[in-house]
Coordinates of C-alpha atoms in Angstrom, one line a residue:
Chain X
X167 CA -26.1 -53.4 -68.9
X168 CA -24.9 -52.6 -72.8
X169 CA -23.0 -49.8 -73.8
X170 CA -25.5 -47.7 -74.8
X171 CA -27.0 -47.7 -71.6
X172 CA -23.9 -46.9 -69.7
X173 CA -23.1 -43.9 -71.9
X174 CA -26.7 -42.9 -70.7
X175 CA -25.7 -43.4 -67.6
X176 CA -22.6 -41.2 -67.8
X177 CA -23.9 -38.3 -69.2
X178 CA -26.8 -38.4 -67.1
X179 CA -24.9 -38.2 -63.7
X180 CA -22.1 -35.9 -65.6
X181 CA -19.3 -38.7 -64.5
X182 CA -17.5 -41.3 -65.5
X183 CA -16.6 -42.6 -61.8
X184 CA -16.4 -46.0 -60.4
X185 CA -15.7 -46.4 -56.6
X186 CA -13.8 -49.5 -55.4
X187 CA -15.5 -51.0 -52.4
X188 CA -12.2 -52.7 -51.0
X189 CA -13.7 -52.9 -47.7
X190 CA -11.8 -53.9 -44.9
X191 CA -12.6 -54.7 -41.2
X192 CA -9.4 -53.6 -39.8
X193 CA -9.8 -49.9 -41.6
X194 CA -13.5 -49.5 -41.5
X195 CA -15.0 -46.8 -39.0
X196 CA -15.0 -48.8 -35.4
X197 CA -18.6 -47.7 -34.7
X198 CA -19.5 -50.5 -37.5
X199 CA -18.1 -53.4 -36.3
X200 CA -21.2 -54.1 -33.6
X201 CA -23.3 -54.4 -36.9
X202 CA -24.6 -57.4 -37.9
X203 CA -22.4 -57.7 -40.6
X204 CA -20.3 -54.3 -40.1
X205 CA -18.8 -55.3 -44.4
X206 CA -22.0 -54.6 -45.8
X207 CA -23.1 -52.5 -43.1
X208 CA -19.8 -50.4 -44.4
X209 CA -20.5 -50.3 -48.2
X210 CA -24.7 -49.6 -48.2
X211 CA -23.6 -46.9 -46.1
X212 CA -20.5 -45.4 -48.9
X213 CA -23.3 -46.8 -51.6
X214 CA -25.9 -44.3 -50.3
X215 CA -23.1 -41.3 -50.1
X216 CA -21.8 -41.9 -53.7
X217 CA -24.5 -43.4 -55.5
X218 CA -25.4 -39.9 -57.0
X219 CA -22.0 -39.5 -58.5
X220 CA -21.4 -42.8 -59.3
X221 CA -21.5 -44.7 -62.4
X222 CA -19.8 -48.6 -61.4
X223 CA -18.9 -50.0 -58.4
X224 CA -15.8 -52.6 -58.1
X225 CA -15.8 -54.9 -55.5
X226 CA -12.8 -56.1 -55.0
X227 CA -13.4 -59.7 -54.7
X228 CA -10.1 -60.6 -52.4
X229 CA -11.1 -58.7 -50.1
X230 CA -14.2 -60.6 -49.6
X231 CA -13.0 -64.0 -50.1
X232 CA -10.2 -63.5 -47.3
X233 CA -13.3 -63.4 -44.6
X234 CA -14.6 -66.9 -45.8
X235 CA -18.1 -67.2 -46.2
X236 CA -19.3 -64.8 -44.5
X237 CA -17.6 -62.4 -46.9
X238 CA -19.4 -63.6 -49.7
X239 CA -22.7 -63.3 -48.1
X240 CA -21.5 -59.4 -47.7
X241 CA -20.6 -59.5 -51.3
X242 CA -23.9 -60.5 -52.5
X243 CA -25.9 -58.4 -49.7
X244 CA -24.0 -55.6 -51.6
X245 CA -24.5 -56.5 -55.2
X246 CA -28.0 -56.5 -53.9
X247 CA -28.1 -53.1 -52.3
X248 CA -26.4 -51.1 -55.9
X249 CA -28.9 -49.1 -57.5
X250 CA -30.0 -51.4 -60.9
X251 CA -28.5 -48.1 -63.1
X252 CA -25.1 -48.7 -61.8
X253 CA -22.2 -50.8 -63.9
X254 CA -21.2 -53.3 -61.3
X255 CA -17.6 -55.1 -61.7
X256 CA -16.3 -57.9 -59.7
X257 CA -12.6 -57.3 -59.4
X258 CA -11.6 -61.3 -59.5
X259 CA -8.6 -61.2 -61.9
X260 CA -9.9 -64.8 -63.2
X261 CA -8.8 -67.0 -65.9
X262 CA -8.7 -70.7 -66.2
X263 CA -9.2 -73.5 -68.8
X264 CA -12.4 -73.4 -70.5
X265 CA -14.8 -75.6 -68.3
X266 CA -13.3 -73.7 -65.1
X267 CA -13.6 -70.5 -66.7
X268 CA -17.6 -71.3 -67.6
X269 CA -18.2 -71.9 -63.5
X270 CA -16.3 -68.8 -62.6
X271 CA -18.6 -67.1 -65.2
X272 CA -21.7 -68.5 -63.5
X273 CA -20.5 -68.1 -60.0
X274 CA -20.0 -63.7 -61.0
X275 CA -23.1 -63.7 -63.8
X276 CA -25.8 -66.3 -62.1
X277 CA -24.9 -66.8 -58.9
X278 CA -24.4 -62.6 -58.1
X279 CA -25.3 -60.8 -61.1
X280 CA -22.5 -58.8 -61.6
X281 CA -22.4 -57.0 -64.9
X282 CA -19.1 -57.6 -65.9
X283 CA -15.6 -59.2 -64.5
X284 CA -11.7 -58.6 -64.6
X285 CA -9.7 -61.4 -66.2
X286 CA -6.7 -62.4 -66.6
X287 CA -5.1 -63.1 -70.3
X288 CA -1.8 -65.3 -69.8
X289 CA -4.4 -68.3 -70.9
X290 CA -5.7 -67.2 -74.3
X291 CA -8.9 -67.3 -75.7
X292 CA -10.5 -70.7 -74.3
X293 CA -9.8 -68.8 -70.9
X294 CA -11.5 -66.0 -71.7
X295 CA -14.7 -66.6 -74.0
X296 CA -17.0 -68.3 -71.4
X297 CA -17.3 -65.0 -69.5
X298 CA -18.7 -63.8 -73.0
X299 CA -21.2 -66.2 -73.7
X300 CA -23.4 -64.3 -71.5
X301 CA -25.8 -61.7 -73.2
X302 CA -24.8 -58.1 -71.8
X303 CA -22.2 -59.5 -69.4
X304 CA -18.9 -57.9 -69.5
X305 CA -15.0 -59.0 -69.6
X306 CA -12.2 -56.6 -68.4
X307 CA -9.8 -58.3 -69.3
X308 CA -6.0 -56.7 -68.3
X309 CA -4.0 -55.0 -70.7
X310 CA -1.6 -52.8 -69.2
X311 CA -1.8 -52.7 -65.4
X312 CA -0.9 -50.2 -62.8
X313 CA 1.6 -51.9 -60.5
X314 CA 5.2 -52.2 -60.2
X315 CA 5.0 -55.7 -61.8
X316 CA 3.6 -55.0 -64.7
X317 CA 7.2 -54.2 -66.1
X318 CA 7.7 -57.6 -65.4
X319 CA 6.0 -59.0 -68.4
X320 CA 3.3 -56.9 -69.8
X321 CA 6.6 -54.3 -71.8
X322 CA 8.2 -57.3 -73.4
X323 CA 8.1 -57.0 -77.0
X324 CA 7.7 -59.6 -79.7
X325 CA 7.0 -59.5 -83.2
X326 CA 7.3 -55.2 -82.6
X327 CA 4.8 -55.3 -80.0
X328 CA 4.7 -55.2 -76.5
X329 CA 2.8 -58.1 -74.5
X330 CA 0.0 -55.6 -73.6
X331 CA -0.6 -54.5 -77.2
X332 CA -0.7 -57.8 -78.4
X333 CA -3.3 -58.7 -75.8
X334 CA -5.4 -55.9 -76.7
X335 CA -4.9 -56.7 -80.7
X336 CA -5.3 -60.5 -80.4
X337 CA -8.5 -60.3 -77.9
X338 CA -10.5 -58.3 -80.5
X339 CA -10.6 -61.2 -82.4
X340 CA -12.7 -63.0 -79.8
X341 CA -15.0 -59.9 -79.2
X342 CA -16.4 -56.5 -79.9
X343 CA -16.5 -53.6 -78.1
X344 CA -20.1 -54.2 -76.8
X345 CA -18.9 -57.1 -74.5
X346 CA -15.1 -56.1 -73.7
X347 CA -13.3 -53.6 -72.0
X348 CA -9.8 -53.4 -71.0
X349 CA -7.9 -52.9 -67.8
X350 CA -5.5 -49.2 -68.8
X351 CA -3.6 -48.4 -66.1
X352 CA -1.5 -46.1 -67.9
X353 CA -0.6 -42.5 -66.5
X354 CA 1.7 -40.8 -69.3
X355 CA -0.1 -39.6 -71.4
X356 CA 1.9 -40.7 -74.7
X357 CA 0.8 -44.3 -73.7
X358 CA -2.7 -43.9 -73.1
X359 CA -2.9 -42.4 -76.4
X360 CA -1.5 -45.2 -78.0
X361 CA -3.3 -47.7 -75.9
X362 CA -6.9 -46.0 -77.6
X363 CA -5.8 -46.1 -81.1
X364 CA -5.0 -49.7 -80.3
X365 CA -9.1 -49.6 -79.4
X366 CA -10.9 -46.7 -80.2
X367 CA -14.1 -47.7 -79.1
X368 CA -13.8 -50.0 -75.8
X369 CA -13.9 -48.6 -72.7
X370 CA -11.1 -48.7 -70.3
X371 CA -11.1 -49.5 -66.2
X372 CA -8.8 -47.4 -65.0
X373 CA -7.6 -47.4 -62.0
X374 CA -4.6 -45.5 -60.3
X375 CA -6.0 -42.0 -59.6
X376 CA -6.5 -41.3 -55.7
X377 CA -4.0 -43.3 -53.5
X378 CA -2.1 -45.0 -56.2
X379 CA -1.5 -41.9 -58.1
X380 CA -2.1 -40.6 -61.6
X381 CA -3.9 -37.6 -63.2
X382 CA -7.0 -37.5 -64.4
X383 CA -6.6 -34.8 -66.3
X384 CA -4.5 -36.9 -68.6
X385 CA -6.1 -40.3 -68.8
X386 CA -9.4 -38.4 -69.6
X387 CA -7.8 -35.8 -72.0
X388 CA -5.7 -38.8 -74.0
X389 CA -8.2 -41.5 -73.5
X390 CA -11.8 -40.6 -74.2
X391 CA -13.5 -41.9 -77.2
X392 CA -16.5 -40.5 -78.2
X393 CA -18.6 -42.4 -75.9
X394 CA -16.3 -41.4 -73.1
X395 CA -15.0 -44.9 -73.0
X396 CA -13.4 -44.8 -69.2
X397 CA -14.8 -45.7 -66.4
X398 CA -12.1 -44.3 -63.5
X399 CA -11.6 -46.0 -60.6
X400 CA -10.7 -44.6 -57.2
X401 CA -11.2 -46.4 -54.0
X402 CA -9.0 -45.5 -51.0
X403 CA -9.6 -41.7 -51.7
X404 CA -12.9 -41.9 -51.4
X405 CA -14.2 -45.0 -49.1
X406 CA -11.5 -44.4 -46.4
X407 CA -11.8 -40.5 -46.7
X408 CA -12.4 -40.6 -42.8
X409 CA -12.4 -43.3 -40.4
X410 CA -14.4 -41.7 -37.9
X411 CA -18.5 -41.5 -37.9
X412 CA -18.4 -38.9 -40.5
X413 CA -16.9 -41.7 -43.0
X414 CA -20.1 -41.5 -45.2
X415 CA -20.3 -37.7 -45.5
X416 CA -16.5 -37.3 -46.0
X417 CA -16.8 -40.3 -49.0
X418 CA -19.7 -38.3 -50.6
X419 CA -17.7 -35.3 -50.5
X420 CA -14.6 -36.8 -52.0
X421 CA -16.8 -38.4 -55.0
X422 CA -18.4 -35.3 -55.8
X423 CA -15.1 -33.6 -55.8
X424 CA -13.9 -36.3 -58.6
X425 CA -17.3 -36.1 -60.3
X426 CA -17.4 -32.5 -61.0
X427 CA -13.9 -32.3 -62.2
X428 CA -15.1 -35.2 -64.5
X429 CA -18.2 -33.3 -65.6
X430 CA -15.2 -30.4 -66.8
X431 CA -13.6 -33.0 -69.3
X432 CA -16.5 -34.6 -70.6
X433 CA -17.5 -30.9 -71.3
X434 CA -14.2 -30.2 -72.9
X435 CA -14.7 -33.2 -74.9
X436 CA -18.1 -31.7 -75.5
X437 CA -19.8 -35.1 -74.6
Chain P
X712 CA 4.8 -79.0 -45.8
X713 CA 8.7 -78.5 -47.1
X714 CA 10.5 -79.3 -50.1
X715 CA 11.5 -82.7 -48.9
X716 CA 8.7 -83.9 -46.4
X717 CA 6.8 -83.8 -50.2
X718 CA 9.5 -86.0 -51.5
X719 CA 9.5 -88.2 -48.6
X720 CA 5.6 -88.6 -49.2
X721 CA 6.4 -89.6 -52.4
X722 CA 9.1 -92.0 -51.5
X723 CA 6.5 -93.3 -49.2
X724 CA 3.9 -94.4 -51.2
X725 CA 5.7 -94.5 -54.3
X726 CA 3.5 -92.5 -56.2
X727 CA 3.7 -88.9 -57.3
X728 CA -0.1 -88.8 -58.2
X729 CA -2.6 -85.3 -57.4
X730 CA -6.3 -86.1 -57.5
X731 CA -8.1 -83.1 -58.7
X732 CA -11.3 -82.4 -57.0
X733 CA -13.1 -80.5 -59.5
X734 CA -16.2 -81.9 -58.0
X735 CA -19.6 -81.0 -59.8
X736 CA -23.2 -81.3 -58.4
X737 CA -24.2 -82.6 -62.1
X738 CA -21.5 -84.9 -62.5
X739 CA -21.8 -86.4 -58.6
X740 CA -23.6 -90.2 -58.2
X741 CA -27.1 -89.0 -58.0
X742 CA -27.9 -91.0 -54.5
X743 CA -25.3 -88.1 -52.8
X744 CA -27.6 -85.5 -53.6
X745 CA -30.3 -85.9 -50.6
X746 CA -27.0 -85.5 -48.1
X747 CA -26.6 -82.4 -45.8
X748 CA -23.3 -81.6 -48.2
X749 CA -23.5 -83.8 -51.1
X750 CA -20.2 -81.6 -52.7
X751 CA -18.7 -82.9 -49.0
X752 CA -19.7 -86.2 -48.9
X753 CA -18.4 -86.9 -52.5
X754 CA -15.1 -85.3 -51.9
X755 CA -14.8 -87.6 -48.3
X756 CA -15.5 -90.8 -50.1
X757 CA -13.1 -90.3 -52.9
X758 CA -10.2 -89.3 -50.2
X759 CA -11.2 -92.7 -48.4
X760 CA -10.8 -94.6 -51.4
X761 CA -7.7 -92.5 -53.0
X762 CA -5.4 -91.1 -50.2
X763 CA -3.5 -94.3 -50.4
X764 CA -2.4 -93.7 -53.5
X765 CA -1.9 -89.5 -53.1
X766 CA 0.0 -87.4 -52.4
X767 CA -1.4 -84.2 -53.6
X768 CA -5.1 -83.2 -53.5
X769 CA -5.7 -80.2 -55.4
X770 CA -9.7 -78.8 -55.7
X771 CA -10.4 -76.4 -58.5
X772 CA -11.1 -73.6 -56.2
X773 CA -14.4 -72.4 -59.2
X774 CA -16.5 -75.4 -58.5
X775 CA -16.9 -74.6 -54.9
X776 CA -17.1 -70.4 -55.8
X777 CA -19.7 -71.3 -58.2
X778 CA -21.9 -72.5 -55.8
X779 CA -22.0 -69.3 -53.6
X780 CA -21.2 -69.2 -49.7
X781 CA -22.6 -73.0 -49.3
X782 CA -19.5 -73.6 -51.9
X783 CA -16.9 -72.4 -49.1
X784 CA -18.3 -74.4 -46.7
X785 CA -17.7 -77.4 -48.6
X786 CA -15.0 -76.3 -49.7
X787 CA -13.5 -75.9 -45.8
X788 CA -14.6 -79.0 -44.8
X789 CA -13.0 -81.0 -47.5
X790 CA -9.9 -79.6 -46.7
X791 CA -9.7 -80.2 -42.8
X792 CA -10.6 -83.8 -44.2
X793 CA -7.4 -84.3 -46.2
X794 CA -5.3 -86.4 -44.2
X795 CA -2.8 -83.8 -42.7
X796 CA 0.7 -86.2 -44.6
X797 CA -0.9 -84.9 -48.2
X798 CA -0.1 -81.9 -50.0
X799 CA -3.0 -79.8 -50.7
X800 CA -3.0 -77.3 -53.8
X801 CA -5.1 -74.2 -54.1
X802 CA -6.0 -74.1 -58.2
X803 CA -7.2 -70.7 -57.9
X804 CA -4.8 -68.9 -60.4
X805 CA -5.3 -65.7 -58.3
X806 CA -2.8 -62.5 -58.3
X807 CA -3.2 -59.1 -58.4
X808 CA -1.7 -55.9 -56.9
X809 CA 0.5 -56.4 -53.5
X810 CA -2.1 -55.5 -51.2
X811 CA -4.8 -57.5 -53.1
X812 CA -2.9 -60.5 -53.4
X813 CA -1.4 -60.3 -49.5
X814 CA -5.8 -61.0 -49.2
X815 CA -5.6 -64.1 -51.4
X816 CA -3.1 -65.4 -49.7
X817 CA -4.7 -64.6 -46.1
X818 CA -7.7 -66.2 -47.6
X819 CA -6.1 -69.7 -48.6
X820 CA -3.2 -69.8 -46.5
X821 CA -4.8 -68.3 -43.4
X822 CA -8.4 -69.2 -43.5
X823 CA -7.9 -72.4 -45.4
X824 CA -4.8 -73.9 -44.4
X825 CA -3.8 -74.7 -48.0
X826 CA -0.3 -75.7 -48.7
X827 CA 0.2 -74.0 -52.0
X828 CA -1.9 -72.0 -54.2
X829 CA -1.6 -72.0 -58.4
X830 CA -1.1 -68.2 -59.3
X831 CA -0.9 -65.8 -62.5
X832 CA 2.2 -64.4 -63.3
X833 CA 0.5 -61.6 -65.9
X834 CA 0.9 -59.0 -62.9
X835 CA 4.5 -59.6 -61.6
X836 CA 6.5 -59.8 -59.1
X837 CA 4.1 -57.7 -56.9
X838 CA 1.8 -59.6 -57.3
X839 CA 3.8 -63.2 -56.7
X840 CA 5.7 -62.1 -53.6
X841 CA 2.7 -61.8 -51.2
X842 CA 1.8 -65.3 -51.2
X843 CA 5.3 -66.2 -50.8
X844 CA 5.9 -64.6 -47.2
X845 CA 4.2 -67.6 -45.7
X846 CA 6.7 -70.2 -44.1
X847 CA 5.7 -73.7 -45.9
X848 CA 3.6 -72.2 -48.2
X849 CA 4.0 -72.3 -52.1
X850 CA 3.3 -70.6 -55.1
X851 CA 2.8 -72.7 -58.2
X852 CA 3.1 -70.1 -61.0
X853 CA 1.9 -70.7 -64.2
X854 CA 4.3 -71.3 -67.1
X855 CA 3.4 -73.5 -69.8
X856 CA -0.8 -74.5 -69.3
X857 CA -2.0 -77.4 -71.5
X858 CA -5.2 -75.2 -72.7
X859 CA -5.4 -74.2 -76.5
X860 CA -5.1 -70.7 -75.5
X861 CA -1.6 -71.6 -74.3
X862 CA -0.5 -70.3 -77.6
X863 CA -2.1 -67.1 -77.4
X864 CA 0.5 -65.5 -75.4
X865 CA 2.9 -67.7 -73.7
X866 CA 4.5 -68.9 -76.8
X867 CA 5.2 -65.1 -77.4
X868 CA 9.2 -64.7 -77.9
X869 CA 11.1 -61.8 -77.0
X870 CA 14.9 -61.8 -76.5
X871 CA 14.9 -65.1 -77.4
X872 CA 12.8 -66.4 -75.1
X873 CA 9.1 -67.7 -75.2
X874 CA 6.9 -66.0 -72.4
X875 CA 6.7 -68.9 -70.2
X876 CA 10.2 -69.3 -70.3
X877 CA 10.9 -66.0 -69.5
X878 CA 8.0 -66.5 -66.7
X879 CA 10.2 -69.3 -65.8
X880 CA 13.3 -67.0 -65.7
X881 CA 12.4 -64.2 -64.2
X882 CA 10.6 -66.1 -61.1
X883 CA 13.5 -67.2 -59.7
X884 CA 14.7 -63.9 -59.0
X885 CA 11.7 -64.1 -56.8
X886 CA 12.3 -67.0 -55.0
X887 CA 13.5 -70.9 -54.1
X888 CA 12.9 -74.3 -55.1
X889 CA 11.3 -74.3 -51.5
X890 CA 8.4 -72.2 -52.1
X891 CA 7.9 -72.1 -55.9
X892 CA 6.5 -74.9 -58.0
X893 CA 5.2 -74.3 -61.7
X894 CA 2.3 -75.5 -63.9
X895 CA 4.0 -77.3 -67.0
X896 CA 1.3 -78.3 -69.2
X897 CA 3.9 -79.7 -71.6
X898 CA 3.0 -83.0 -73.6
X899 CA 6.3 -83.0 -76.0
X900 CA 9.3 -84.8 -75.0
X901 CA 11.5 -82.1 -76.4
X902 CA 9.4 -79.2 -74.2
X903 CA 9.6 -81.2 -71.5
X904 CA 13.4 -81.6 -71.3
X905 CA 14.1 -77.5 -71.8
X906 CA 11.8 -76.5 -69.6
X907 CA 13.4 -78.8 -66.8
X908 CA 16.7 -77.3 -68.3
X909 CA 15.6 -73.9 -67.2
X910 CA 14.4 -75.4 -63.7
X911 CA 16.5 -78.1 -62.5
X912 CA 15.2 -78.6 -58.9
X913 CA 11.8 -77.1 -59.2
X914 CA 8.7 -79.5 -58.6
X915 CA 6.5 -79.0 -61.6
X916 CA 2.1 -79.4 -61.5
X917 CA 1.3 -81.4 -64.5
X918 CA -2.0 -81.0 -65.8
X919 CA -3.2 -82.7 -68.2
X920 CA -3.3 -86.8 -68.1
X921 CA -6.8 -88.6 -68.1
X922 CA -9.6 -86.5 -69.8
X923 CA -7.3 -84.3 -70.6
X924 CA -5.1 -86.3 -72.8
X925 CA -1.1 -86.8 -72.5
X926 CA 2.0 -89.1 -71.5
X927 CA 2.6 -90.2 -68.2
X928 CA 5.8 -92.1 -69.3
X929 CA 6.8 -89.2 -71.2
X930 CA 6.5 -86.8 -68.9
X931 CA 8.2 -88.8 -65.9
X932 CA 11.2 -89.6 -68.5
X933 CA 12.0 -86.3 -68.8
X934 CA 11.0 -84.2 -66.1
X935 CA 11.4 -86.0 -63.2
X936 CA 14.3 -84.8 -61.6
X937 CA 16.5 -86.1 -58.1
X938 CA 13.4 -85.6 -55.8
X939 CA 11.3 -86.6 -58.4
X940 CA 10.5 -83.2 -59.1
X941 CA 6.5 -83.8 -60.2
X942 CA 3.2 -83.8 -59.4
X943 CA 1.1 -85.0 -61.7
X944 CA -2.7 -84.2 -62.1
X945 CA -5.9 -86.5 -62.7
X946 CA -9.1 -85.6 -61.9
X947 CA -11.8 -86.8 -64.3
X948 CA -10.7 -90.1 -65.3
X949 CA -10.4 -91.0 -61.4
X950 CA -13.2 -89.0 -59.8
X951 CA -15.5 -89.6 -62.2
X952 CA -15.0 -93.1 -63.1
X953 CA -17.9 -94.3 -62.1
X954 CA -21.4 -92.4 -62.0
X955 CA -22.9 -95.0 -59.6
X956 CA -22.7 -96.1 -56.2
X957 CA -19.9 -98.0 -56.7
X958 CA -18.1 -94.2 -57.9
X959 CA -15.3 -94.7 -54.8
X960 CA -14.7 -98.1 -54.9
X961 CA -13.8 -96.9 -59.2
X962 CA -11.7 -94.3 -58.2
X963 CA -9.8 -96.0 -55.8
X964 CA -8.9 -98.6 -58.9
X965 CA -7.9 -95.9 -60.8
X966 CA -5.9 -93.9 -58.6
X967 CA -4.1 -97.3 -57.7
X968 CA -3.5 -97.8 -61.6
X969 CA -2.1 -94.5 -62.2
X970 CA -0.4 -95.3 -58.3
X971 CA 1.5 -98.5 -60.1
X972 CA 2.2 -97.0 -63.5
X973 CA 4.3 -94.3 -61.2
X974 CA 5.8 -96.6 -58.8
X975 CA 7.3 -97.9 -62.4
X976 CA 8.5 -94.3 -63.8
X977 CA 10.6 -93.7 -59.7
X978 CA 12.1 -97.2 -59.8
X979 CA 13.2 -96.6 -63.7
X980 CA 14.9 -92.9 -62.2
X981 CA 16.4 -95.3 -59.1
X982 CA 14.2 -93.1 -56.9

């Protein structure tokens, strides 16, 4: 999918929402678990409740790869089941030398199709640039995450910028906007604002509203470009809503709550 | 395995080699290809002909994901072949969030039974600890890689301090000598010695002799430390020595060459 077409799809379904499928046996609804394979079973089932609200979907891929094989079957069964017109992003935080980085490419591009894939930066470019050799295929790479360790290194400062600036500055070299996005998990507003004049016209992943907190309000107000240029994530707020049979109903409830109040910013940004 | 069953290991059989299995279905002797598991069979031969001479064996976890579910498998099966005295490293490079990276590790300490796993430290400490709640288990963290890209960001100074050495730094905050290893990439004398400076009884994972250039003598001389303190990685120049039937009976020659070359560096350090 290019850029174009996923502003299409955003202001066609009035929402800039992607829902995390980190699906997980122990807190998926027990009426599942006598499926067949009760994972996918899970996410076709949160898939068909959200796909109307919906713009991307984010496997997490750790959550898939902890069941062995079998959880990559789910994975794929998955990828299979989104709706074509949905932005699909395997959440795999890769990054390796160059030849390793061109098989973890092919394994998210070839072997599943995703549309595009988190990375990690600490190797530099020759870590990064085999995801982008692929025409319409996507790198997220990680800029400023959401987590308690990202004070660790991501704030230190060198040469009067911090590690995640210098990331965002230094991997524009290697790409343009059409191919790469970056992982903003900021939530004040004073540093999203400064993250998008860093890159006015990528789009940000990010995540950190629902459970992990944050304010929509704010990340959409301070960090929308003129294409909308965010894709927000939200899993545990929406897939886990309920864990009773109702789990599908609830989730499609909780997305349209976060899609309408996403329709009343892209309207105040008159997009 | 523990800090000084590794060192015993190496004591043992005087060698402080890793074989890399970064096994490839277009780089594999082409009469393995009609076998049930051809990624299997390969990787079983070259253990037969190398363990002798091992004491790490460490696949490059993309090869196998690259090849889908079927990758997993062989993946799997390799390992329960590794005779149970060798190390066995994990080059995944994972980490993300707690919760996320808590999965990685189920999925290669749990499922897998690896003894260590290579991990980005881009996230933090969040993102490191998980994998370090297993008894016996390690993290090898990457500090200095031996990629161009290295100089992208880990060369980055801030207080002083280069990122990797600050990677270096802060991770011990996080843990022991016991559980935490580190890539060191480095193929200067002068690198070498500071970054043993700043870990003293950490083992390092060197990358980065065979195909990939660098020093064996160099390295040894000054990083090797009172339990000899490295693990050094080869993986083309041994798997792949030969493309033809006789590609075990190579690699056994070469792992034995890199074996005695060793054996030279541990009696030079009295070890």
């Amino acid at each position: 999918m290019n850029r174009s077409q996923l502003f299409e799809q955003i202001k066609k379904k009035k929402s800039y929402l992607c829902v995390g499928l980190d699906t997980d046996l122990q807190k998926i609804p027990k009426h599942l678990l006598s499926s067949a394979d009760p994972i996918f079973e899970f996410n076709k089932q949160i898939i068909d409740a959200t796909h109307e609200y919906t713009v991307a979907y984010k496997p997490n891929i750790a959550f898939y790869e902890a069941l062995g094989p079998k959880g990559w079957e789910s994975l794929q069964r998955t990828l299979e089941y989104i709706p074509k017109d949905i932005f699909t992003i395997a959440d795999a935080k890769r990054g390796d030398i160059g030849n390793t980085s061109s098989l973890y490419a092919r394994a998210f591009f070839e072997q599943m199709n995703f549309d595009s894939i988190t990375v990690a930066p600490y190797m530099g470019e020759d870590s990064v640039k085999p995801f982008l050799e692929f025409k319409n295929k996507w790198v997220i790479l990680l800029a400023h995450t959401s987590n308690p360790g990202a004070s660790d290194f991501q704030l230190l400062e060198s040469n009067g910028r911090k590690l995640y600036e210098e990331v965002i500055r230094k991997s524009q070299e290697w790409s343009t906007p059409d191919q790469l996005m970056y992982v903003v998990g900021a939530t004040q507003a004073d540093k999203m604002q400064s993250i998008r004049a860093l890159a006015p016209d990528h789009f940000f992943l990010v995540p950190g509203i629902g459970a992990q907190g944050g304010d929509l309000e704010m990340v959409s107000k301070y960090g929308m470009n003129k294409q909308c240029g965010l894709l927000v994530n939200s899993a545990r707020a929406i897939i886990y809503a309920s864990s009773e049979t109702d789990f599908n109903k609830r989730a499609g409830e909780e997305a349209k709550k976060v899609q309408q109040e996403m329709e009343e910013q892209l309207l105040a940004a008159s997009l």
